[in-house]
mmCIF file of C-alpha atoms in Angstrom:
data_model
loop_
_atom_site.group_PDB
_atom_site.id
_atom_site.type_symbol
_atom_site.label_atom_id
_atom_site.label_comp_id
_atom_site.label_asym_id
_atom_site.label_seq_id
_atom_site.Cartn_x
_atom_site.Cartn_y
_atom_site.Cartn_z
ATOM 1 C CA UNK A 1354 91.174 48.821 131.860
ATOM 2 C CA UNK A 1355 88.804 45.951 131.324
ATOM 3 C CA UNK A 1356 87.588 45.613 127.771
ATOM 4 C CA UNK A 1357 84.131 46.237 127.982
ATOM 5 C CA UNK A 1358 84.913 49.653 129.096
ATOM 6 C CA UNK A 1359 86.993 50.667 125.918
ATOM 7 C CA UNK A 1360 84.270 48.739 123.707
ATOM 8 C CA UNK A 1361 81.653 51.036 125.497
ATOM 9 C CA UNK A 1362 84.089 54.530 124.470
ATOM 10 C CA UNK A 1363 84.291 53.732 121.594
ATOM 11 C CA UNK A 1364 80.965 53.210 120.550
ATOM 12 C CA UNK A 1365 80.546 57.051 122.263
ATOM 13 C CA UNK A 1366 82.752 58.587 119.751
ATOM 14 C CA UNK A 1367 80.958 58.851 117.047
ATOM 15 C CA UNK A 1368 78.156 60.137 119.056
ATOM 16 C CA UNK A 1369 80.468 62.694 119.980
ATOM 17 C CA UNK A 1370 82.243 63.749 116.861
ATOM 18 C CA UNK A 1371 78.702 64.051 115.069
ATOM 19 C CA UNK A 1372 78.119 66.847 118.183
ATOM 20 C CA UNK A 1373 80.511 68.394 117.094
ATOM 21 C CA UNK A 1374 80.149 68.383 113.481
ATOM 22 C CA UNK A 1375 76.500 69.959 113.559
ATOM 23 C CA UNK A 1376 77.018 73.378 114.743
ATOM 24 C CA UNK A 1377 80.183 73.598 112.437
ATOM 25 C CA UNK A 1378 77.708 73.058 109.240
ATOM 26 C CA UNK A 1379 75.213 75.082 110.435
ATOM 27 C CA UNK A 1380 77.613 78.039 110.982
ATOM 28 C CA UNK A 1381 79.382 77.864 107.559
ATOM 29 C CA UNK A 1382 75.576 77.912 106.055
ATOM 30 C CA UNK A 1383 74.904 80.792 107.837
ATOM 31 C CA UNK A 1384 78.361 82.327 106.581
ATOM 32 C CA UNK A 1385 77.440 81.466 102.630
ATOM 33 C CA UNK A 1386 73.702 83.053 103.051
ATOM 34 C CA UNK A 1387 75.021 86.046 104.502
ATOM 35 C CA UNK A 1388 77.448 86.195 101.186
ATOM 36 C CA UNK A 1389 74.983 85.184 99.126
ATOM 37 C CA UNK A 1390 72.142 87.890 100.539
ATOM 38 C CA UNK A 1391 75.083 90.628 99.473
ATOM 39 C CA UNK A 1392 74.604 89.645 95.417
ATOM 40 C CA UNK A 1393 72.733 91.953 93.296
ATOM 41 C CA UNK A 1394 69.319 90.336 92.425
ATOM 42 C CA UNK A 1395 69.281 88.417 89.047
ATOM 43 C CA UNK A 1396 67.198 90.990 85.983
ATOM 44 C CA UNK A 1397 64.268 88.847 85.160
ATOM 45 C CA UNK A 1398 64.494 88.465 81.307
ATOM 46 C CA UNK A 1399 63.006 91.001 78.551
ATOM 47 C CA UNK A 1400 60.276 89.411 77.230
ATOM 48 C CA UNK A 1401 59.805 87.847 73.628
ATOM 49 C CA UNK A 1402 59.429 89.739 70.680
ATOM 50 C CA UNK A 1403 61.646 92.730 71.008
ATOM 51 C CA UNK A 1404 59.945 96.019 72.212
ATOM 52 C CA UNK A 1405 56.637 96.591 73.385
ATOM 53 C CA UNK A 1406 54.052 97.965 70.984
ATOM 54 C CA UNK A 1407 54.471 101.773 72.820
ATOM 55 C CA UNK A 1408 57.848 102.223 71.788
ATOM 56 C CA UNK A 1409 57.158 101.111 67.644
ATOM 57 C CA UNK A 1410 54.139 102.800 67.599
ATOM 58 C CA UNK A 1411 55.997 105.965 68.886
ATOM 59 C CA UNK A 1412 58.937 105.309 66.421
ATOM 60 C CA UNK A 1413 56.035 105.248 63.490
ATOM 61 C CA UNK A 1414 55.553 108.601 64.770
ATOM 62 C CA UNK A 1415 58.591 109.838 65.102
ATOM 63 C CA UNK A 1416 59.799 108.874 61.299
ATOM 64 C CA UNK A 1417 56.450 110.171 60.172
ATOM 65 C CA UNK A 1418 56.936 113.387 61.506
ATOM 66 C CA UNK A 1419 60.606 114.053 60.221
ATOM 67 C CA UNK A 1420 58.888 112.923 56.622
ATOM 68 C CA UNK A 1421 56.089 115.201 57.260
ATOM 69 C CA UNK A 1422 59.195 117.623 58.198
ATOM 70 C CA UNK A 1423 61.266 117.197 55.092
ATOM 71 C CA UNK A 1424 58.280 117.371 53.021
ATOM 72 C CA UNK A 1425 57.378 120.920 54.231
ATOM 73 C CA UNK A 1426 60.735 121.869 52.890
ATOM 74 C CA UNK A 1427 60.102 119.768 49.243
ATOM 75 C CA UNK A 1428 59.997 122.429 46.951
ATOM 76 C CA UNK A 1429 58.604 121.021 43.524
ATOM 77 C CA UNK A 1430 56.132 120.802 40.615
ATOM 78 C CA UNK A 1431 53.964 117.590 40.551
ATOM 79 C CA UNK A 1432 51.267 115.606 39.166
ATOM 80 C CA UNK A 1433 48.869 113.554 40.943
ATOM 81 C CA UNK A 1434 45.952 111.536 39.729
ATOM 82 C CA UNK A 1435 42.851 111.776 42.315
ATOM 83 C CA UNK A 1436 40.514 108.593 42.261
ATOM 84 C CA UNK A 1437 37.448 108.983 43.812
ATOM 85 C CA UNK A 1438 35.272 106.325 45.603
ATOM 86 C CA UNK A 1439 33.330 106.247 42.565
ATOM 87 C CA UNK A 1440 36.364 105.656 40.362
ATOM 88 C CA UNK A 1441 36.266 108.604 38.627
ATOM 89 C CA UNK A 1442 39.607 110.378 38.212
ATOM 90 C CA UNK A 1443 41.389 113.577 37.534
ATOM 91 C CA UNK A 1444 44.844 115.091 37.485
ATOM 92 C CA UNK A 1445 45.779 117.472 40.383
ATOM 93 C CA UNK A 1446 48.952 119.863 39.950
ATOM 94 C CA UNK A 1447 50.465 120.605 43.116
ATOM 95 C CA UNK A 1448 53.293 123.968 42.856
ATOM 96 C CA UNK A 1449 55.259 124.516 45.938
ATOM 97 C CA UNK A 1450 57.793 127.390 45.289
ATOM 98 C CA UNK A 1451 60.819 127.824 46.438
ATOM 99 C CA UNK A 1452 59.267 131.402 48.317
ATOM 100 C CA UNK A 1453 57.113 129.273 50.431
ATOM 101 C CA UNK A 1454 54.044 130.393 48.353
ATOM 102 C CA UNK A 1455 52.177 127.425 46.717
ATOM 103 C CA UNK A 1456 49.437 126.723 44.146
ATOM 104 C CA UNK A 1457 47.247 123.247 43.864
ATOM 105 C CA UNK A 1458 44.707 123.024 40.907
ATOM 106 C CA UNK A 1459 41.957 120.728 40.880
ATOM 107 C CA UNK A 1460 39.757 120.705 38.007
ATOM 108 C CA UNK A 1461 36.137 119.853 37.787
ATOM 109 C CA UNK A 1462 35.428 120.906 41.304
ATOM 110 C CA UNK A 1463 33.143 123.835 41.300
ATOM 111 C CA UNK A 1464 29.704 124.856 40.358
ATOM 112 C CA UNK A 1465 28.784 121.017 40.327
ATOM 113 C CA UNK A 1466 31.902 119.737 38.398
ATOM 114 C CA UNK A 1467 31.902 122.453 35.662
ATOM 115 C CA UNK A 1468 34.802 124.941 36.523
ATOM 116 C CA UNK A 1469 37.895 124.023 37.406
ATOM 117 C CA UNK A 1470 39.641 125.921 39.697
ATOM 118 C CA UNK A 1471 43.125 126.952 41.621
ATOM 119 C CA UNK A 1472 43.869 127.253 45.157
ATOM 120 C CA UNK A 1473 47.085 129.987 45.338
ATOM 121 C CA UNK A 1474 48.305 130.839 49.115
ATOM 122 C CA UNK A 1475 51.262 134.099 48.843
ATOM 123 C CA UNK A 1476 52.988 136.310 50.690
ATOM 124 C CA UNK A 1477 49.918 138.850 49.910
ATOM 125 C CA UNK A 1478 46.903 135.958 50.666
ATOM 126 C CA UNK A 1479 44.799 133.393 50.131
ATOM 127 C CA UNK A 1480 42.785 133.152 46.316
ATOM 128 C CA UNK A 1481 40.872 131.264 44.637
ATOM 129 C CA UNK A 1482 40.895 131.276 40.986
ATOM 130 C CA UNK A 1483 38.648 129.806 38.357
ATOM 131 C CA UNK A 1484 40.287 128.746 35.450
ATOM 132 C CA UNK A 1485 39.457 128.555 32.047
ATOM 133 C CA UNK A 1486 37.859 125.109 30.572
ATOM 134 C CA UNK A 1487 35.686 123.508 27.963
ATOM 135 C CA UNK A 1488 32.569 124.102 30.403
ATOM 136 C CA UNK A 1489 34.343 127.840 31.002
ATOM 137 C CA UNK A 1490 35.822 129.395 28.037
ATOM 138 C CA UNK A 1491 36.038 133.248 29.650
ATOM 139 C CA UNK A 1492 39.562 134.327 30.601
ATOM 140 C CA UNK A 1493 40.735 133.505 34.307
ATOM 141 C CA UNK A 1494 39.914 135.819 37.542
ATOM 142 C CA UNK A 1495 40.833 135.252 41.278
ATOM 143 C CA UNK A 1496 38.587 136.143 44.465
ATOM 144 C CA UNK A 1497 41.358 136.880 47.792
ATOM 145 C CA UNK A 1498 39.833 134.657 50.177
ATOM 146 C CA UNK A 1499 42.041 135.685 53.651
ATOM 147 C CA UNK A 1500 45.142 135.995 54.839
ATOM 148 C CA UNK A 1501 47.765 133.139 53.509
ATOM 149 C CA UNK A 1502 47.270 130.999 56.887
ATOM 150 C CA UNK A 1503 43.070 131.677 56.977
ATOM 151 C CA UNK A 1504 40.877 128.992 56.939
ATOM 152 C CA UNK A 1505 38.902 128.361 53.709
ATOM 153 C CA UNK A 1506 35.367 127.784 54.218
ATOM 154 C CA UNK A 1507 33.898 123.999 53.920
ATOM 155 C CA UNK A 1508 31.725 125.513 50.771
ATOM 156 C CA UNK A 1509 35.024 126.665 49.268
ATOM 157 C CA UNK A 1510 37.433 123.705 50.147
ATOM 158 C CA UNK A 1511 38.151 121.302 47.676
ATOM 159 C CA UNK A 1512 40.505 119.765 50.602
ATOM 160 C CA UNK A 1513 42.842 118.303 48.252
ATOM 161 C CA UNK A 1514 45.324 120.745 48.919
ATOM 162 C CA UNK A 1515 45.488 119.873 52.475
ATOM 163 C CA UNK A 1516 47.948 116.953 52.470
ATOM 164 C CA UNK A 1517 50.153 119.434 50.786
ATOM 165 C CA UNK A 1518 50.054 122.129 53.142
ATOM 166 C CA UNK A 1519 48.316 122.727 56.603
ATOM 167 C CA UNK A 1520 48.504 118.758 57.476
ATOM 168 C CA UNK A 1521 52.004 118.172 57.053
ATOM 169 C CA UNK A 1522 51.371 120.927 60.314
ATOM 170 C CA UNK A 1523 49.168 118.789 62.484
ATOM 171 C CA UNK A 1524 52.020 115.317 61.245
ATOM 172 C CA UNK A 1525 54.689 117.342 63.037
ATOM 173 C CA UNK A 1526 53.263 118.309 65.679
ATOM 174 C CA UNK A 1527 53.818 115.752 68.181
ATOM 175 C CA UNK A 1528 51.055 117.171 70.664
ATOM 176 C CA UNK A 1529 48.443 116.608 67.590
ATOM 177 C CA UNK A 1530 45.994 113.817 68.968
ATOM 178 C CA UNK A 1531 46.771 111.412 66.322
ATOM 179 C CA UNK A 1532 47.781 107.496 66.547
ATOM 180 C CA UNK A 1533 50.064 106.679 63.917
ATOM 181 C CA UNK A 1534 51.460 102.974 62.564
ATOM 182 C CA UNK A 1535 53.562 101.880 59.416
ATOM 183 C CA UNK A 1536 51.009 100.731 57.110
ATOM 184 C CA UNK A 1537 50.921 98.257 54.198
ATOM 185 C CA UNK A 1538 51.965 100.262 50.846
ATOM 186 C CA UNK A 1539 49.082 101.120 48.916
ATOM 187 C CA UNK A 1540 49.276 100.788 45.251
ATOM 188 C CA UNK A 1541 51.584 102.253 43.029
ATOM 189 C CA UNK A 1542 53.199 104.296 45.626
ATOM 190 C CA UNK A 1543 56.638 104.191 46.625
ATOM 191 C CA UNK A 1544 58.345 105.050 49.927
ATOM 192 C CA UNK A 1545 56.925 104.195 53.460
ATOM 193 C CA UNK A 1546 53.337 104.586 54.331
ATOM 194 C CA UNK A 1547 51.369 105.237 57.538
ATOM 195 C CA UNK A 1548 48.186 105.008 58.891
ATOM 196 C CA UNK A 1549 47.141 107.823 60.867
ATOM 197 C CA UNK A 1550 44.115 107.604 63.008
ATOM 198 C CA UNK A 1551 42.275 110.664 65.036
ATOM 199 C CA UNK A 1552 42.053 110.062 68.850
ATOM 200 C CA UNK A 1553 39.904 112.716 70.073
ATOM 201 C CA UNK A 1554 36.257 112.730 69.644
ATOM 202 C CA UNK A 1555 36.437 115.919 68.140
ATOM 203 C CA UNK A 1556 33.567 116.693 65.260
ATOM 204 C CA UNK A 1557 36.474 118.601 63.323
ATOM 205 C CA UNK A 1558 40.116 116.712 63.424
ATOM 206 C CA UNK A 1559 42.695 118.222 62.799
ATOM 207 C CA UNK A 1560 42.796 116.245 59.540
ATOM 208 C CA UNK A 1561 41.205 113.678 57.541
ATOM 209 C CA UNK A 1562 42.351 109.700 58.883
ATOM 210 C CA UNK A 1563 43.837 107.435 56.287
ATOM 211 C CA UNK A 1564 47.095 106.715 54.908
ATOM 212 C CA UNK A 1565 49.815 108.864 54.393
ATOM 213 C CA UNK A 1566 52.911 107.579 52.257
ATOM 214 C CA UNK A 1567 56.196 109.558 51.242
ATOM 215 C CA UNK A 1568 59.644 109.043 49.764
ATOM 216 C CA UNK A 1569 62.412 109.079 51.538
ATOM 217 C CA UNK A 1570 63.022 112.793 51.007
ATOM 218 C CA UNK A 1571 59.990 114.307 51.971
ATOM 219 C CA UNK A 1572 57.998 113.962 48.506
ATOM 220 C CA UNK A 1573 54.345 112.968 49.344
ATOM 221 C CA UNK A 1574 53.462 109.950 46.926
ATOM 222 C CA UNK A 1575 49.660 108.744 47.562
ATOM 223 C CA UNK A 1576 46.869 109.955 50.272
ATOM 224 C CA UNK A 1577 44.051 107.935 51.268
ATOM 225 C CA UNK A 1578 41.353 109.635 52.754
ATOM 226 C CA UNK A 1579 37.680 110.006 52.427
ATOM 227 C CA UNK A 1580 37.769 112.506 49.762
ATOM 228 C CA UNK A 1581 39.845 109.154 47.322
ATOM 229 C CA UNK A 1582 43.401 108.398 46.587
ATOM 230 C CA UNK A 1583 46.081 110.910 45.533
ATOM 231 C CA UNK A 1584 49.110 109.090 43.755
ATOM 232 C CA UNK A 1585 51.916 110.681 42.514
ATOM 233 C CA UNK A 1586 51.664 110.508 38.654
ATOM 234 C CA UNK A 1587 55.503 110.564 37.632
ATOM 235 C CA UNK A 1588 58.878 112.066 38.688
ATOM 236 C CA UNK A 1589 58.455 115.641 40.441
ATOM 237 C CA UNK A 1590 60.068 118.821 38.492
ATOM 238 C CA UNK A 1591 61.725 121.539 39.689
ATOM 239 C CA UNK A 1592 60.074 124.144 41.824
ATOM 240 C CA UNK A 1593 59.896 127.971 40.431
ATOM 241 C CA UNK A 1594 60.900 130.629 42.458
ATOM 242 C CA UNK A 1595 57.630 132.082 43.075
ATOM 243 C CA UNK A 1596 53.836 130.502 41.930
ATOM 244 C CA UNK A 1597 51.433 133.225 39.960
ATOM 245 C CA UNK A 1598 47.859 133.498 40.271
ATOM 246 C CA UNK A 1599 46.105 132.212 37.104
ATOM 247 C CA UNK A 1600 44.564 135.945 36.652
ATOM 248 C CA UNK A 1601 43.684 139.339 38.009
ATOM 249 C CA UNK A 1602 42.453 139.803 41.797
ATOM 250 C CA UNK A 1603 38.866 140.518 41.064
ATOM 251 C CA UNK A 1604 35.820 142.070 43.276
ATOM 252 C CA UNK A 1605 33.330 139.319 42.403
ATOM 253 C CA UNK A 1606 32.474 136.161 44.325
ATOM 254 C CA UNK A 1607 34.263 133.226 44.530
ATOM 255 C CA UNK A 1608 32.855 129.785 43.612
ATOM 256 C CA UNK A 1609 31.142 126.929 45.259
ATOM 257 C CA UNK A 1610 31.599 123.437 45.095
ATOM 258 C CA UNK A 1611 27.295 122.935 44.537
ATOM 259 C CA UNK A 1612 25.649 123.266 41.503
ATOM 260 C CA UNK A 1613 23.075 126.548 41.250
ATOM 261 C CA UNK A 1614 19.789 125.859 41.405
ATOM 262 C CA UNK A 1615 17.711 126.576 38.501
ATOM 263 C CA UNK A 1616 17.105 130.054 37.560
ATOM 264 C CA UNK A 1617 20.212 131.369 38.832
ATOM 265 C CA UNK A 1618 23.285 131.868 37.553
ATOM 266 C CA UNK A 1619 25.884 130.881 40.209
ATOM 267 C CA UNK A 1620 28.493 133.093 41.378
ATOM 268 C CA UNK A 1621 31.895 133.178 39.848
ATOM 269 C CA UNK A 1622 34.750 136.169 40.002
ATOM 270 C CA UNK A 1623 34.333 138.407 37.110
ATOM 271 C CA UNK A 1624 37.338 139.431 35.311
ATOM 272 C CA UNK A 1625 36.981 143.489 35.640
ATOM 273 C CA UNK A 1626 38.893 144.658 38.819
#
């Protein structure tokens, strides 16, 4: 064969061989996509900065519930000093028994800040009693106000006993239209507090907004709310069995938080049954 032709064949083979080579390539690539299109898709990465606001705020509400839980069932004798916006202050002696009945006196609330009085929930109602003071030297009498789970009216609510009582209800209740977060401590209390915040437009929420602090077994150590603060004054004691009313179930009237007007003589319970 002359020369030129193998010069000419070989100059044809790599022509050739790169023929070849394409369709091999582009059939392995199509091999490794169809592999590849079989993986399970890569989970895009959580976010920065642990869980999303939802889930804490609903774990504040969670822990403040089973506190609000354990402190229905925090049977004791306390003290608690109430500061008003004004800074005026006075002690507050909360009773819950071990029965379930419970007494809270607050003095200097009625007839204008002159009688101090006692609200007393038991198995047989609801009473108020005024107490005996320097402004009220007579002996003690109690007015039954309703059944132990009635309503007391706004004119007869000193509302300090709430936090103690029919609120730790509505702090439970995970329905309750409440927004709840873990709150800075506020002064001389101990334990964890919260800030709890209404949600519903309502004109009358199912309690008063503010912060809401206890210890870690249920004992309620300062309230914030419109009304002042409530701090827990020193170490609980024991809870009695049962609370007593500060005197005998009278017929008369109970008393108001206002002040009589001149020429009348308020109303308070007389002592004669």
């Amino acid at each position: 064969m002359p020369t030129g032709v193998h010069l000419h064949a070989a100059r044809r083979r790599p022509t050739v061989l790169l023929a070849l080579a394409v369709p091999l390539l582009l059939a392995t690539s199509v091999s490794l996509a169809g592999c590849t299109s079989e993986e399970p898709p890569t989970e895009p990465p959580e976010p920065a900065g642990g869980s999303p606001t939802p889930a804490r705020a609903d774990g504040a509400r969670d822990d403040l519930a089973a506190l609000a839980a354990a402190a229905q069932d925090r049977h004791l004798t306390a003290r608690y000093t109430l500061t008003a916006e004004d800074g005026s202050t006075r002690t507050i002696i909360v009773t819950s028994a071990n029965d379930g009945s419970w007494r809270v006196d607050v003095p200097g609330w009625a007839l204008g800040g002159t009688v101090d009085v006692a609200l007393v929930s038991t198995a047989e109602g609801f009473f108020q009693c005024a107490l005996p003071s320097a402004t009220r030297p007579g002996p003690a009498g109690c007015v039954r106000l309703g059944d132990p789970d009635d309503t007391i009216p706004r004119r007869l609510d000193p509302r300090v006993q709430h936090p103690f009582t029919d609120w730790l209800d509505v702090l439970t209740d995970r329905q309750a239209p409440l927004a709840v977060s873990v709150s800075r401590p506020l002064p001389g209390a101990t334990g964890t507090c919260y800030s709890v915040e209404s949600t519903s437009a309502s004109l009358n929420p199912p309690l008063d907004v503010g912060i809401y602090c206890y210890d870690t077994d249920g004992t309620p150590t300062a309230v914030r709310t419109a009304l002042g603060t409530l701090r827990l004054a020193g170490p609980p004691g024991p809870a009695p069995a049962t609370v007593q009313l500060a005197g005998p179930v009278t017929e008369g009237e109970p008393v108001e938080a206002a002040a009589p007007t001149p020429g009348e003589s308020g109303t308070e319970p007389t002592t004669t049954p």
